[in-house]
mmCIF file of C-alpha atoms in Angstrom:
data_model
loop_
_atom_site.group_PDB
_atom_site.id
_atom_site.type_symbol
_atom_site.label_atom_id
_atom_site.label_comp_id
_atom_site.label_asym_id
_atom_site.label_seq_id
_atom_site.Cartn_x
_atom_site.Cartn_y
_atom_site.Cartn_z
ATOM 1 C CA UNK P 1326 62.302 -40.155 -8.884
ATOM 2 C CA UNK P 1327 59.285 -38.301 -9.056
ATOM 3 C CA UNK P 1328 60.789 -35.855 -11.731
ATOM 4 C CA UNK P 1329 61.794 -38.767 -13.965
ATOM 5 C CA UNK P 1330 58.114 -40.360 -13.702
ATOM 6 C CA UNK P 1331 56.550 -37.063 -14.830
ATOM 7 C CA UNK P 1332 58.594 -36.804 -17.596
ATOM 8 C CA UNK P 1333 58.038 -40.706 -18.679
ATOM 9 C CA UNK P 1334 54.591 -39.704 -18.132
ATOM 10 C CA UNK P 1335 54.473 -37.062 -20.524
ATOM 11 C CA UNK P 1336 56.271 -39.065 -22.967
ATOM 12 C CA UNK P 1337 53.789 -41.869 -23.177
ATOM 13 C CA UNK P 1338 50.804 -39.643 -23.449
ATOM 14 C CA UNK P 1339 52.568 -38.089 -26.562
ATOM 15 C CA UNK P 1340 53.426 -41.829 -27.666
ATOM 16 C CA UNK P 1341 51.341 -42.995 -30.785
ATOM 17 C CA UNK P 1342 50.069 -46.497 -30.552
ATOM 18 C CA UNK P 1343 51.877 -49.235 -32.516
ATOM 19 C CA UNK P 1344 51.250 -52.516 -33.358
ATOM 20 C CA UNK P 1345 53.596 -56.317 -33.345
ATOM 21 C CA UNK P 1346 56.977 -56.082 -32.051
ATOM 22 C CA UNK P 1347 59.123 -58.618 -29.951
ATOM 23 C CA UNK P 1348 62.381 -59.580 -29.684
ATOM 24 C CA UNK P 1349 62.734 -63.728 -30.435
ATOM 25 C CA UNK P 1350 63.311 -65.647 -27.446
ATOM 26 C CA UNK P 1351 66.600 -66.862 -28.686
ATOM 27 C CA UNK P 1352 67.915 -63.403 -28.113
ATOM 28 C CA UNK P 1353 68.263 -64.468 -24.555
ATOM 29 C CA UNK P 1354 70.403 -67.286 -24.966
ATOM 30 C CA UNK P 1355 72.721 -64.806 -26.099
ATOM 31 C CA UNK P 1356 72.290 -62.393 -23.340
ATOM 32 C CA UNK P 1357 72.065 -64.907 -20.026
ATOM 33 C CA UNK P 1358 75.238 -65.422 -18.493
ATOM 34 C CA UNK P 1359 77.443 -68.298 -19.247
ATOM 35 C CA UNK P 1360 79.757 -69.849 -16.796
ATOM 36 C CA UNK P 1361 83.214 -68.311 -16.484
ATOM 37 C CA UNK P 1362 85.825 -70.446 -17.934
ATOM 38 C CA UNK P 1363 88.419 -67.926 -18.221
ATOM 39 C CA UNK P 1364 91.042 -68.012 -15.068
ATOM 40 C CA UNK P 1365 91.719 -64.113 -15.095
ATOM 41 C CA UNK P 1366 87.980 -63.921 -14.695
ATOM 42 C CA UNK P 1367 87.786 -66.059 -11.616
ATOM 43 C CA UNK P 1368 91.044 -64.465 -9.662
ATOM 44 C CA UNK P 1369 89.126 -62.802 -6.900
ATOM 45 C CA UNK P 1370 90.989 -59.517 -6.835
ATOM 46 C CA UNK P 1371 90.399 -59.172 -10.356
ATOM 47 C CA UNK P 1372 86.212 -59.347 -10.610
ATOM 48 C CA UNK P 1373 85.861 -56.131 -9.488
ATOM 49 C CA UNK P 1374 88.788 -53.756 -10.419
ATOM 50 C CA UNK P 1375 88.782 -50.119 -9.107
ATOM 51 C CA UNK P 1376 90.031 -46.952 -11.265
ATOM 52 C CA UNK P 1377 90.931 -43.855 -9.402
ATOM 53 C CA UNK P 1378 90.349 -40.446 -10.303
ATOM 54 C CA UNK P 1379 90.794 -36.940 -8.855
ATOM 55 C CA UNK P 1380 87.744 -36.985 -6.779
ATOM 56 C CA UNK P 1381 86.138 -39.956 -7.280
ATOM 57 C CA UNK P 1382 86.513 -43.986 -7.486
ATOM 58 C CA UNK P 1383 85.065 -46.385 -10.186
ATOM 59 C CA UNK P 1384 83.931 -49.960 -9.754
ATOM 60 C CA UNK P 1385 84.677 -51.889 -12.709
ATOM 61 C CA UNK P 1386 82.928 -55.638 -12.624
ATOM 62 C CA UNK P 1387 85.454 -57.562 -14.496
ATOM 63 C CA UNK P 1388 84.161 -61.084 -15.385
ATOM 64 C CA UNK P 1389 83.395 -60.317 -19.302
ATOM 65 C CA UNK P 1390 83.352 -64.104 -20.271
ATOM 66 C CA UNK P 1391 80.656 -64.208 -17.864
ATOM 67 C CA UNK P 1392 78.835 -61.031 -18.920
ATOM 68 C CA UNK P 1393 80.042 -59.673 -15.439
ATOM 69 C CA UNK P 1394 77.532 -61.888 -13.810
ATOM 70 C CA UNK P 1395 77.426 -61.247 -9.982
ATOM 71 C CA UNK P 1396 78.882 -63.723 -7.317
ATOM 72 C CA UNK P 1397 79.066 -63.705 -3.468
ATOM 73 C CA UNK P 1398 82.739 -62.367 -4.052
ATOM 74 C CA UNK P 1399 81.825 -59.470 -5.993
ATOM 75 C CA UNK P 1400 79.069 -58.568 -3.625
ATOM 76 C CA UNK P 1401 81.660 -58.798 -0.697
ATOM 77 C CA UNK P 1402 84.006 -56.927 -2.500
ATOM 78 C CA UNK P 1403 81.380 -54.246 -3.714
ATOM 79 C CA UNK P 1404 80.402 -53.731 0.046
ATOM 80 C CA UNK P 1405 83.682 -53.386 1.483
ATOM 81 C CA UNK P 1406 85.014 -50.623 -1.630
ATOM 82 C CA UNK P 1407 81.621 -49.027 -1.205
ATOM 83 C CA UNK P 1408 81.821 -48.278 2.525
ATOM 84 C CA UNK P 1409 85.470 -47.627 2.781
ATOM 85 C CA UNK P 1410 84.455 -44.779 -0.296
ATOM 86 C CA UNK P 1411 81.492 -43.598 1.344
ATOM 87 C CA UNK P 1412 83.273 -42.909 4.855
ATOM 88 C CA UNK P 1413 86.841 -41.118 2.875
ATOM 89 C CA UNK P 1414 86.569 -37.441 2.681
ATOM 90 C CA UNK P 1415 88.871 -37.384 -0.610
ATOM 91 C CA UNK P 1416 85.598 -39.144 -2.715
ATOM 92 C CA UNK P 1417 83.257 -36.992 -3.553
ATOM 93 C CA UNK P 1418 81.229 -39.351 -5.565
ATOM 94 C CA UNK P 1419 81.472 -42.969 -7.141
ATOM 95 C CA UNK P 1420 80.623 -44.473 -10.451
ATOM 96 C CA UNK P 1421 80.263 -47.900 -11.771
ATOM 97 C CA UNK P 1422 80.598 -49.727 -15.325
ATOM 98 C CA UNK P 1423 81.411 -53.567 -16.803
ATOM 99 C CA UNK P 1424 84.238 -55.114 -18.647
ATOM 100 C CA UNK P 1425 83.348 -56.093 -22.402
ATOM 101 C CA UNK P 1426 79.906 -56.146 -23.951
ATOM 102 C CA UNK P 1427 78.245 -56.189 -20.724
ATOM 103 C CA UNK P 1428 77.338 -53.860 -17.811
ATOM 104 C CA UNK P 1429 75.965 -56.937 -15.460
ATOM 105 C CA UNK P 1430 74.110 -59.954 -16.741
ATOM 106 C CA UNK P 1431 72.628 -60.536 -13.390
ATOM 107 C CA UNK P 1432 73.675 -63.238 -10.664
ATOM 108 C CA UNK P 1433 75.413 -66.187 -11.829
ATOM 109 C CA UNK P 1434 72.734 -68.554 -11.803
ATOM 110 C CA UNK P 1435 74.707 -71.485 -13.222
ATOM 111 C CA UNK P 1436 77.071 -71.282 -9.960
ATOM 112 C CA UNK P 1437 73.668 -70.826 -7.898
ATOM 113 C CA UNK P 1438 72.350 -74.136 -9.590
ATOM 114 C CA UNK P 1439 75.513 -76.111 -8.843
ATOM 115 C CA UNK P 1440 75.608 -75.068 -5.298
ATOM 116 C CA UNK P 1441 71.860 -76.074 -4.759
ATOM 117 C CA UNK P 1442 72.385 -79.470 -6.422
ATOM 118 C CA UNK P 1443 75.529 -79.717 -4.244
ATOM 119 C CA UNK P 1444 73.313 -79.312 -1.116
ATOM 120 C CA UNK P 1445 75.149 -76.233 -0.380
ATOM 121 C CA UNK P 1446 72.335 -73.911 0.539
ATOM 122 C CA UNK P 1447 74.127 -72.118 3.103
ATOM 123 C CA UNK P 1448 76.195 -70.625 0.423
ATOM 124 C CA UNK P 1449 73.269 -69.689 -1.937
ATOM 125 C CA UNK P 1450 72.048 -68.022 1.434
ATOM 126 C CA UNK P 1451 75.372 -66.027 1.697
ATOM 127 C CA UNK P 1452 75.097 -65.152 -1.932
ATOM 128 C CA UNK P 1453 71.427 -63.497 -1.747
ATOM 129 C CA UNK P 1454 72.425 -61.717 1.550
ATOM 130 C CA UNK P 1455 75.622 -60.332 0.582
ATOM 131 C CA UNK P 1456 74.135 -58.779 -2.960
ATOM 132 C CA UNK P 1457 70.933 -57.579 -1.506
ATOM 133 C CA UNK P 1458 72.940 -55.643 1.267
ATOM 134 C CA UNK P 1459 75.010 -54.064 -1.573
ATOM 135 C CA UNK P 1460 72.005 -53.039 -2.894
ATOM 136 C CA UNK P 1461 70.561 -51.131 0.237
ATOM 137 C CA UNK P 1462 73.770 -49.798 0.638
ATOM 138 C CA UNK P 1463 73.800 -48.460 -2.944
ATOM 139 C CA UNK P 1464 69.974 -47.316 -2.557
ATOM 140 C CA UNK P 1465 70.832 -45.545 0.725
ATOM 141 C CA UNK P 1466 74.351 -44.011 -0.387
ATOM 142 C CA UNK P 1467 75.337 -40.956 0.974
ATOM 143 C CA UNK P 1468 77.424 -39.842 -1.881
ATOM 144 C CA UNK P 1469 76.039 -39.406 -5.631
ATOM 145 C CA UNK P 1470 76.399 -42.503 -7.809
ATOM 146 C CA UNK P 1471 76.727 -43.086 -11.650
ATOM 147 C CA UNK P 1472 76.218 -46.372 -13.273
ATOM 148 C CA UNK P 1473 77.143 -46.632 -16.989
ATOM 149 C CA UNK P 1474 75.138 -49.426 -18.562
ATOM 150 C CA UNK P 1475 76.579 -49.708 -21.900
ATOM 151 C CA UNK P 1476 75.443 -53.197 -22.783
ATOM 152 C CA UNK P 1477 73.850 -55.997 -21.437
ATOM 153 C CA UNK P 1478 71.873 -55.210 -18.129
ATOM 154 C CA UNK P 1479 69.640 -58.012 -16.593
ATOM 155 C CA UNK P 1480 68.452 -59.148 -13.382
ATOM 156 C CA UNK P 1481 70.702 -58.175 -10.581
ATOM 157 C CA UNK P 1482 72.682 -55.760 -12.934
ATOM 158 C CA UNK P 1483 69.563 -53.684 -12.611
ATOM 159 C CA UNK P 1484 69.792 -53.865 -8.759
ATOM 160 C CA UNK P 1485 73.368 -52.713 -8.697
ATOM 161 C CA UNK P 1486 72.996 -49.863 -10.568
ATOM 162 C CA UNK P 1487 68.831 -48.385 -10.544
ATOM 163 C CA UNK P 1488 68.878 -47.788 -7.005
ATOM 164 C CA UNK P 1489 71.601 -45.554 -7.841
ATOM 165 C CA UNK P 1490 71.302 -41.529 -8.219
ATOM 166 C CA UNK P 1491 72.255 -41.770 -12.112
ATOM 167 C CA UNK P 1492 72.111 -44.501 -14.718
ATOM 168 C CA UNK P 1493 73.839 -43.789 -18.184
ATOM 169 C CA UNK P 1494 71.841 -45.791 -21.028
ATOM 170 C CA UNK P 1495 73.531 -46.337 -24.628
ATOM 171 C CA UNK P 1496 72.623 -47.525 -27.892
ATOM 172 C CA UNK P 1497 74.081 -50.804 -26.814
ATOM 173 C CA UNK P 1498 71.968 -51.360 -23.615
ATOM 174 C CA UNK P 1499 69.790 -54.236 -23.553
ATOM 175 C CA UNK P 1500 67.778 -54.254 -20.065
ATOM 176 C CA UNK P 1501 64.968 -56.858 -18.760
ATOM 177 C CA UNK P 1502 64.163 -59.157 -15.769
ATOM 178 C CA UNK P 1503 64.015 -62.451 -17.569
ATOM 179 C CA UNK P 1504 63.885 -64.684 -14.112
ATOM 180 C CA UNK P 1505 60.227 -66.012 -14.995
ATOM 181 C CA UNK P 1506 62.208 -67.761 -18.012
ATOM 182 C CA UNK P 1507 63.979 -69.540 -15.460
ATOM 183 C CA UNK P 1508 61.183 -70.327 -12.973
ATOM 184 C CA UNK P 1509 62.367 -67.091 -10.443
ATOM 185 C CA UNK P 1510 60.974 -64.316 -9.637
ATOM 186 C CA UNK P 1511 62.302 -60.525 -10.155
ATOM 187 C CA UNK P 1512 64.659 -60.234 -7.581
ATOM 188 C CA UNK P 1513 67.659 -57.717 -6.666
ATOM 189 C CA UNK P 1514 64.895 -54.975 -5.421
ATOM 190 C CA UNK P 1515 63.313 -55.265 -8.699
ATOM 191 C CA UNK P 1516 60.054 -55.622 -6.863
ATOM 192 C CA UNK P 1517 60.942 -52.038 -5.779
ATOM 193 C CA UNK P 1518 62.003 -49.929 -8.930
ATOM 194 C CA UNK P 1519 59.288 -51.986 -11.489
ATOM 195 C CA UNK P 1520 56.524 -51.237 -9.409
ATOM 196 C CA UNK P 1521 56.905 -47.612 -9.405
ATOM 197 C CA UNK P 1522 57.343 -47.427 -13.477
ATOM 198 C CA UNK P 1523 54.494 -45.693 -15.043
ATOM 199 C CA UNK P 1524 51.283 -47.553 -15.260
ATOM 200 C CA UNK P 1525 51.543 -51.379 -15.449
ATOM 201 C CA UNK P 1526 54.914 -51.273 -17.194
ATOM 202 C CA UNK P 1527 56.376 -53.119 -14.089
ATOM 203 C CA UNK P 1528 53.515 -55.979 -14.380
ATOM 204 C CA UNK P 1529 54.483 -56.387 -18.344
ATOM 205 C CA UNK P 1530 58.001 -56.495 -17.861
ATOM 206 C CA UNK P 1531 58.239 -58.871 -14.746
ATOM 207 C CA UNK P 1532 56.061 -61.337 -16.339
ATOM 208 C CA UNK P 1533 56.985 -61.327 -19.602
ATOM 209 C CA UNK P 1534 60.960 -60.792 -19.097
ATOM 210 C CA UNK P 1535 60.794 -58.873 -22.229
ATOM 211 C CA UNK P 1536 63.653 -56.360 -22.979
ATOM 212 C CA UNK P 1537 63.781 -52.847 -23.373
ATOM 213 C CA UNK P 1538 66.750 -50.298 -25.050
ATOM 214 C CA UNK P 1539 68.181 -47.732 -23.893
ATOM 215 C CA UNK P 1540 65.998 -45.062 -25.059
ATOM 216 C CA UNK P 1541 62.961 -46.982 -23.461
ATOM 217 C CA UNK P 1542 64.889 -47.108 -20.085
ATOM 218 C CA UNK P 1543 65.129 -43.273 -20.234
ATOM 219 C CA UNK P 1544 61.703 -42.993 -21.423
ATOM 220 C CA UNK P 1545 60.264 -44.842 -18.333
ATOM 221 C CA UNK P 1546 62.569 -43.550 -16.112
ATOM 222 C CA UNK P 1547 64.564 -46.617 -15.394
ATOM 223 C CA UNK P 1548 67.529 -44.541 -16.800
ATOM 224 C CA UNK P 1549 68.166 -40.863 -16.175
ATOM 225 C CA UNK P 1550 70.568 -40.125 -19.365
ATOM 226 C CA UNK P 1551 71.504 -41.426 -22.903
ATOM 227 C CA UNK P 1552 74.857 -41.354 -24.374
ATOM 228 C CA UNK P 1553 75.928 -42.915 -27.694
ATOM 229 C CA UNK P 1554 78.452 -45.686 -26.680
ATOM 230 C CA UNK P 1555 81.164 -43.768 -28.793
ATOM 231 C CA UNK P 1556 80.670 -40.796 -26.756
ATOM 232 C CA UNK P 1557 81.364 -42.739 -23.568
ATOM 233 C CA UNK P 1558 85.343 -42.343 -23.388
ATOM 234 C CA UNK P 1559 84.889 -38.392 -23.621
ATOM 235 C CA UNK P 1560 82.193 -38.574 -20.956
ATOM 236 C CA UNK P 1561 84.045 -40.653 -18.551
ATOM 237 C CA UNK P 1562 87.207 -38.987 -18.905
ATOM 238 C CA UNK P 1563 85.511 -35.640 -18.299
ATOM 239 C CA UNK P 1564 83.460 -36.976 -15.044
ATOM 240 C CA UNK P 1565 86.891 -38.194 -13.748
ATOM 241 C CA UNK P 1566 88.123 -34.635 -13.454
ATOM 242 C CA UNK P 1567 85.469 -33.194 -11.781
ATOM 243 C CA UNK P 1568 86.065 -32.082 -8.169
ATOM 244 C CA UNK P 1569 82.667 -32.385 -6.596
ATOM 245 C CA UNK P 1570 80.205 -34.060 -4.418
ATOM 246 C CA UNK P 1571 77.370 -31.910 -5.312
ATOM 247 C CA UNK P 1572 74.728 -33.978 -7.454
ATOM 248 C CA UNK P 1573 73.869 -31.292 -9.602
ATOM 249 C CA UNK P 1574 77.173 -30.503 -10.614
ATOM 250 C CA UNK P 1575 77.424 -34.259 -12.090
ATOM 251 C CA UNK P 1576 74.000 -33.951 -13.532
ATOM 252 C CA UNK P 1577 74.625 -30.926 -15.243
ATOM 253 C CA UNK P 1578 78.059 -32.861 -16.864
ATOM 254 C CA UNK P 1579 75.764 -35.866 -17.743
ATOM 255 C CA UNK P 1580 73.426 -33.703 -19.556
ATOM 256 C CA UNK P 1581 76.213 -31.634 -21.484
ATOM 257 C CA UNK P 1582 77.445 -35.619 -22.687
ATOM 258 C CA UNK P 1583 74.013 -36.703 -23.295
ATOM 259 C CA UNK P 1584 71.973 -37.738 -26.400
ATOM 260 C CA UNK P 1585 68.031 -36.894 -27.005
ATOM 261 C CA UNK P 1586 66.468 -40.050 -28.124
ATOM 262 C CA UNK P 1587 63.193 -41.253 -28.508
ATOM 263 C CA UNK P 1588 61.971 -45.139 -28.383
ATOM 264 C CA UNK P 1589 60.946 -46.442 -31.731
ATOM 265 C CA UNK P 1590 57.578 -46.817 -33.076
ATOM 266 C CA UNK P 1591 57.571 -50.572 -32.179
ATOM 267 C CA UNK P 1592 58.553 -49.893 -28.756
ATOM 268 C CA UNK P 1593 56.162 -50.909 -25.872
ATOM 269 C CA UNK P 1594 56.338 -47.351 -24.528
ATOM 270 C CA UNK P 1595 53.959 -46.802 -27.430
ATOM 271 C CA UNK P 1596 51.514 -49.550 -26.149
ATOM 272 C CA UNK P 1597 51.212 -48.173 -22.328
ATOM 273 C CA UNK P 1598 47.473 -48.015 -22.695
ATOM 274 C CA UNK P 1599 47.119 -51.858 -23.922
ATOM 275 C CA UNK P 1600 49.567 -52.667 -21.395
ATOM 276 C CA UNK P 1601 47.672 -50.698 -18.725
ATOM 277 C CA UNK P 1602 44.446 -52.468 -19.673
ATOM 278 C CA UNK P 1603 45.343 -56.011 -19.818
ATOM 279 C CA UNK P 1604 48.043 -56.004 -16.922
ATOM 280 C CA UNK P 1605 45.911 -54.098 -14.315
ATOM 281 C CA UNK P 1606 44.301 -57.254 -13.777
ATOM 282 C CA UNK P 1607 44.095 -59.403 -10.210
ATOM 283 C CA UNK P 1608 45.605 -62.627 -11.459
ATOM 284 C CA UNK P 1609 47.486 -64.203 -13.985
ATOM 285 C CA UNK P 1610 44.288 -65.667 -15.238
ATOM 286 C CA UNK P 1611 42.696 -62.621 -15.971
ATOM 287 C CA UNK P 1612 45.934 -61.101 -17.281
ATOM 288 C CA UNK P 1613 45.947 -64.193 -20.167
ATOM 289 C CA UNK P 1614 41.973 -63.595 -20.975
ATOM 290 C CA UNK P 1615 42.405 -59.654 -21.377
ATOM 291 C CA UNK P 1616 45.256 -60.206 -23.966
ATOM 292 C CA UNK P 1617 43.504 -63.093 -25.547
ATOM 293 C CA UNK P 1618 40.377 -60.551 -25.781
ATOM 294 C CA UNK P 1619 42.434 -57.961 -27.144
ATOM 295 C CA UNK P 1620 44.176 -60.123 -29.804
ATOM 296 C CA UNK P 1621 41.115 -61.682 -31.040
ATOM 297 C CA UNK P 1622 39.206 -58.342 -30.866
ATOM 298 C CA UNK P 1623 41.481 -56.029 -32.639
ATOM 299 C CA UNK P 1624 44.361 -58.740 -34.268
ATOM 300 C CA UNK P 1625 46.930 -56.988 -32.375
ATOM 301 C CA UNK P 1626 50.418 -58.646 -33.050
ATOM 302 C CA UNK P 1627 51.417 -56.970 -29.924
ATOM 303 C CA UNK P 1628 49.214 -58.742 -27.724
ATOM 304 C CA UNK P 1629 49.795 -62.473 -29.487
ATOM 305 C CA UNK P 1630 53.585 -61.930 -29.157
ATOM 306 C CA UNK P 1631 53.137 -60.973 -24.907
ATOM 307 C CA UNK P 1632 50.863 -64.064 -24.929
ATOM 308 C CA UNK P 1633 53.605 -66.309 -26.433
ATOM 309 C CA UNK P 1634 56.241 -64.916 -23.998
ATOM 310 C CA UNK P 1635 54.131 -65.672 -21.273
ATOM 311 C CA UNK P 1636 53.309 -69.061 -22.025
ATOM 312 C CA UNK P 1637 56.923 -69.794 -21.871
ATOM 313 C CA UNK P 1638 57.441 -68.640 -18.625
ATOM 314 C CA UNK P 1639 56.984 -70.833 -15.412
ATOM 315 C CA UNK P 1640 53.340 -70.473 -14.076
ATOM 316 C CA UNK P 1641 54.324 -70.781 -10.669
ATOM 317 C CA UNK P 1642 56.972 -67.742 -11.248
ATOM 318 C CA UNK P 1643 54.020 -65.525 -12.987
ATOM 319 C CA UNK P 1644 51.950 -65.863 -10.122
ATOM 320 C CA UNK P 1645 54.727 -65.248 -7.471
ATOM 321 C CA UNK P 1646 56.004 -62.376 -9.479
ATOM 322 C CA UNK P 1647 52.971 -60.589 -9.933
ATOM 323 C CA UNK P 1648 52.288 -60.772 -6.391
ATOM 324 C CA UNK P 1649 55.617 -59.460 -5.258
ATOM 325 C CA UNK P 1650 55.468 -56.351 -7.797
ATOM 326 C CA UNK P 1651 51.811 -55.579 -6.288
ATOM 327 C CA UNK P 1652 53.066 -55.745 -2.756
ATOM 328 C CA UNK P 1653 56.112 -53.750 -3.659
ATOM 329 C CA UNK P 1654 54.016 -50.823 -4.927
ATOM 330 C CA UNK P 1655 53.381 -49.986 -1.605
ATOM 331 C CA UNK P 1656 56.874 -51.032 0.213
ATOM 332 C CA UNK P 1657 59.948 -49.191 0.755
ATOM 333 C CA UNK P 1658 63.240 -50.481 -1.023
ATOM 334 C CA UNK P 1659 64.326 -52.646 2.411
ATOM 335 C CA UNK P 1660 60.816 -53.962 2.660
ATOM 336 C CA UNK P 1661 61.074 -55.675 -0.527
ATOM 337 C CA UNK P 1662 64.801 -56.528 -0.305
ATOM 338 C CA UNK P 1663 63.541 -58.692 2.983
ATOM 339 C CA UNK P 1664 60.629 -60.135 0.907
ATOM 340 C CA UNK P 1665 62.765 -60.704 -1.783
ATOM 341 C CA UNK P 1666 65.172 -62.607 0.439
ATOM 342 C CA UNK P 1667 62.465 -65.010 1.738
ATOM 343 C CA UNK P 1668 61.016 -65.464 -2.041
ATOM 344 C CA UNK P 1669 64.661 -66.316 -3.231
ATOM 345 C CA UNK P 1670 65.478 -68.806 -0.156
ATOM 346 C CA UNK P 1671 61.988 -70.680 -0.999
ATOM 347 C CA UNK P 1672 62.731 -70.267 -5.102
ATOM 348 C CA UNK P 1673 66.101 -72.227 -4.344
ATOM 349 C CA UNK P 1674 65.091 -74.688 -1.338
ATOM 350 C CA UNK P 1675 63.223 -76.991 -3.916
ATOM 351 C CA UNK P 1676 60.287 -77.264 -0.961
ATOM 352 C CA UNK P 1677 57.850 -75.487 -3.166
ATOM 353 C CA UNK P 1678 58.892 -76.738 -6.759
ATOM 354 C CA UNK P 1679 62.383 -77.238 -8.271
ATOM 355 C CA UNK P 1680 61.375 -74.744 -11.275
ATOM 356 C CA UNK P 1681 64.492 -72.750 -10.629
ATOM 357 C CA UNK P 1682 67.065 -75.516 -11.288
ATOM 358 C CA UNK P 1683 64.865 -76.679 -13.948
ATOM 359 C CA UNK P 1684 64.634 -73.545 -15.936
ATOM 360 C CA UNK P 1685 68.590 -72.949 -15.389
ATOM 361 C CA UNK P 1686 69.132 -76.290 -16.748
ATOM 362 C CA UNK P 1687 66.729 -75.895 -20.047
ATOM 363 C CA UNK P 1688 68.128 -72.160 -20.545
ATOM 364 C CA UNK P 1689 71.841 -72.461 -19.466
ATOM 365 C CA UNK P 1690 73.113 -76.101 -18.713
ATOM 366 C CA UNK P 1691 71.479 -78.712 -21.046
ATOM 367 C CA UNK P 1692 70.390 -75.444 -23.511
ATOM 368 C CA UNK P 1693 67.111 -77.619 -24.539
ATOM 369 C CA UNK P 1694 64.987 -74.897 -24.480
ATOM 370 C CA UNK P 1695 62.631 -77.265 -23.157
ATOM 371 C CA UNK P 1696 61.765 -76.991 -19.293
ATOM 372 C CA UNK P 1697 59.209 -78.802 -17.658
ATOM 373 C CA UNK P 1698 57.855 -76.590 -15.354
ATOM 374 C CA UNK P 1699 55.992 -77.977 -12.036
ATOM 375 C CA UNK P 1700 53.101 -77.306 -11.735
ATOM 376 C CA UNK P 1701 52.837 -77.461 -15.359
ATOM 377 C CA UNK P 1702 49.941 -75.380 -15.993
ATOM 378 C CA UNK P 1703 48.376 -71.756 -14.336
ATOM 379 C CA UNK P 1704 45.289 -73.796 -12.898
ATOM 380 C CA UNK P 1705 47.627 -76.518 -10.983
ATOM 381 C CA UNK P 1706 49.563 -73.414 -8.965
ATOM 382 C CA UNK P 1707 47.336 -73.411 -5.902
ATOM 383 C CA UNK P 1708 47.043 -70.120 -3.451
ATOM 384 C CA UNK P 1709 48.910 -72.149 -0.961
ATOM 385 C CA UNK P 1710 51.707 -72.333 -3.116
ATOM 386 C CA UNK P 1711 51.996 -68.945 -4.071
ATOM 387 C CA UNK P 1712 51.569 -67.990 -0.183
ATOM 388 C CA UNK P 1713 54.245 -70.361 0.938
ATOM 389 C CA UNK P 1714 56.534 -68.565 -1.237
ATOM 390 C CA UNK P 1715 56.483 -65.293 0.697
ATOM 391 C CA UNK P 1716 56.787 -67.247 4.123
ATOM 392 C CA UNK P 1717 60.196 -67.936 5.890
ATOM 393 C CA UNK P 1718 62.139 -71.028 4.888
ATOM 394 C CA UNK P 1719 61.219 -72.393 8.561
ATOM 395 C CA UNK P 1720 60.503 -70.972 11.858
ATOM 396 C CA UNK P 1721 64.002 -70.852 12.653
ATOM 397 C CA UNK P 1722 65.284 -69.178 9.400
ATOM 398 C CA UNK P 1723 66.109 -65.330 10.096
ATOM 399 C CA UNK P 1724 65.095 -62.722 7.866
ATOM 400 C CA UNK P 1725 67.558 -60.751 5.787
ATOM 401 C CA UNK P 1726 69.158 -58.098 8.202
ATOM 402 C CA UNK P 1727 69.558 -54.780 6.693
ATOM 403 C CA UNK P 1728 71.447 -51.443 8.645
ATOM 404 C CA UNK P 1729 68.313 -49.659 8.356
ATOM 405 C CA UNK P 1730 68.863 -48.154 11.758
ATOM 406 C CA UNK P 1731 72.047 -46.231 10.381
ATOM 407 C CA UNK P 1732 70.947 -45.690 6.705
ATOM 408 C CA UNK P 1733 66.851 -44.803 6.145
ATOM 409 C CA UNK P 1734 65.101 -46.593 3.392
ATOM 410 C CA UNK P 1735 63.324 -44.684 0.813
ATOM 411 C CA UNK P 1736 59.702 -44.899 -0.791
#
């Protein structure tokens, strides 16, 4: 991780400033996970397929009509598979990929929306508990792991890939943590890995929900390798023939089939100085002020587009997400997951706000793209509301229990 961050810093230092450049919001209408109506997708065994190779196994996320959105069953199956593979001496390393045009668009938020409205909060808890536990297992896995991010990789899709050893991005990769747009917070370990990105890029991605390309993922360290999608078949074929559990051997293979790419001139990577200047402030209000000042003084299209993105998000989610990233910078993976579990229960309980359900309704269910946030403005989001978001759901609500005694977390 340190080597990647150093490489990313080198790229950023060499980058030139650019102006403007932001994907339109309706891009998210195509990449957010829709509900699955495909009976094949909903066959529980078929939702995660297994591909056996000489000395490796590949888990294939297989709900293509739902962009491989994760549900409780998939999390439980991944947990079972990865635990058995880790204990199997005939398996040297593990890989993960997705079916169709997505690696994984995140958690199945539409299913969660319906569970909440049906009062099935225990089922919601089980979803978060199962997924977060798998992410911790992946982040402490004893064997090398290769995630092939060929397509949409958002929210929980980052959670089930980035904590692993290697992440291969492609020309089809679209990465984002778009939770503030649905009244939630970047979860599934995002407060850990976003907070460790160069400068204040993590705050920028968490608050704006903006996308990164595969080249940008490599530049900032979220991905370790880049390969054009058309070359993946050969890469996977050769990878499957390896008989090794040595990460350096796997890395050498991935590098053999990797392509050298650079972020285009419109990339946020080239605006890291502006991002650092504006997103280093202590409060969301100060971030807004800094962007407005920068935009008015320089007529910077990048700052204006960033402001527009922020104004679409839930005010409560913005404040909660900023604090989450800031806390994550000084926590281990397990501490981030335990805290995110608390936050996710609060965010789906409607005790503080109904922004999550309202955001999903507006973006994914009714699709009117007109969420009515509560509170509707930053000024009306109190410190007590934010503080409450980081507290246990109740005095008797247990925290997430992770196997930290058996598997040591990393910083």
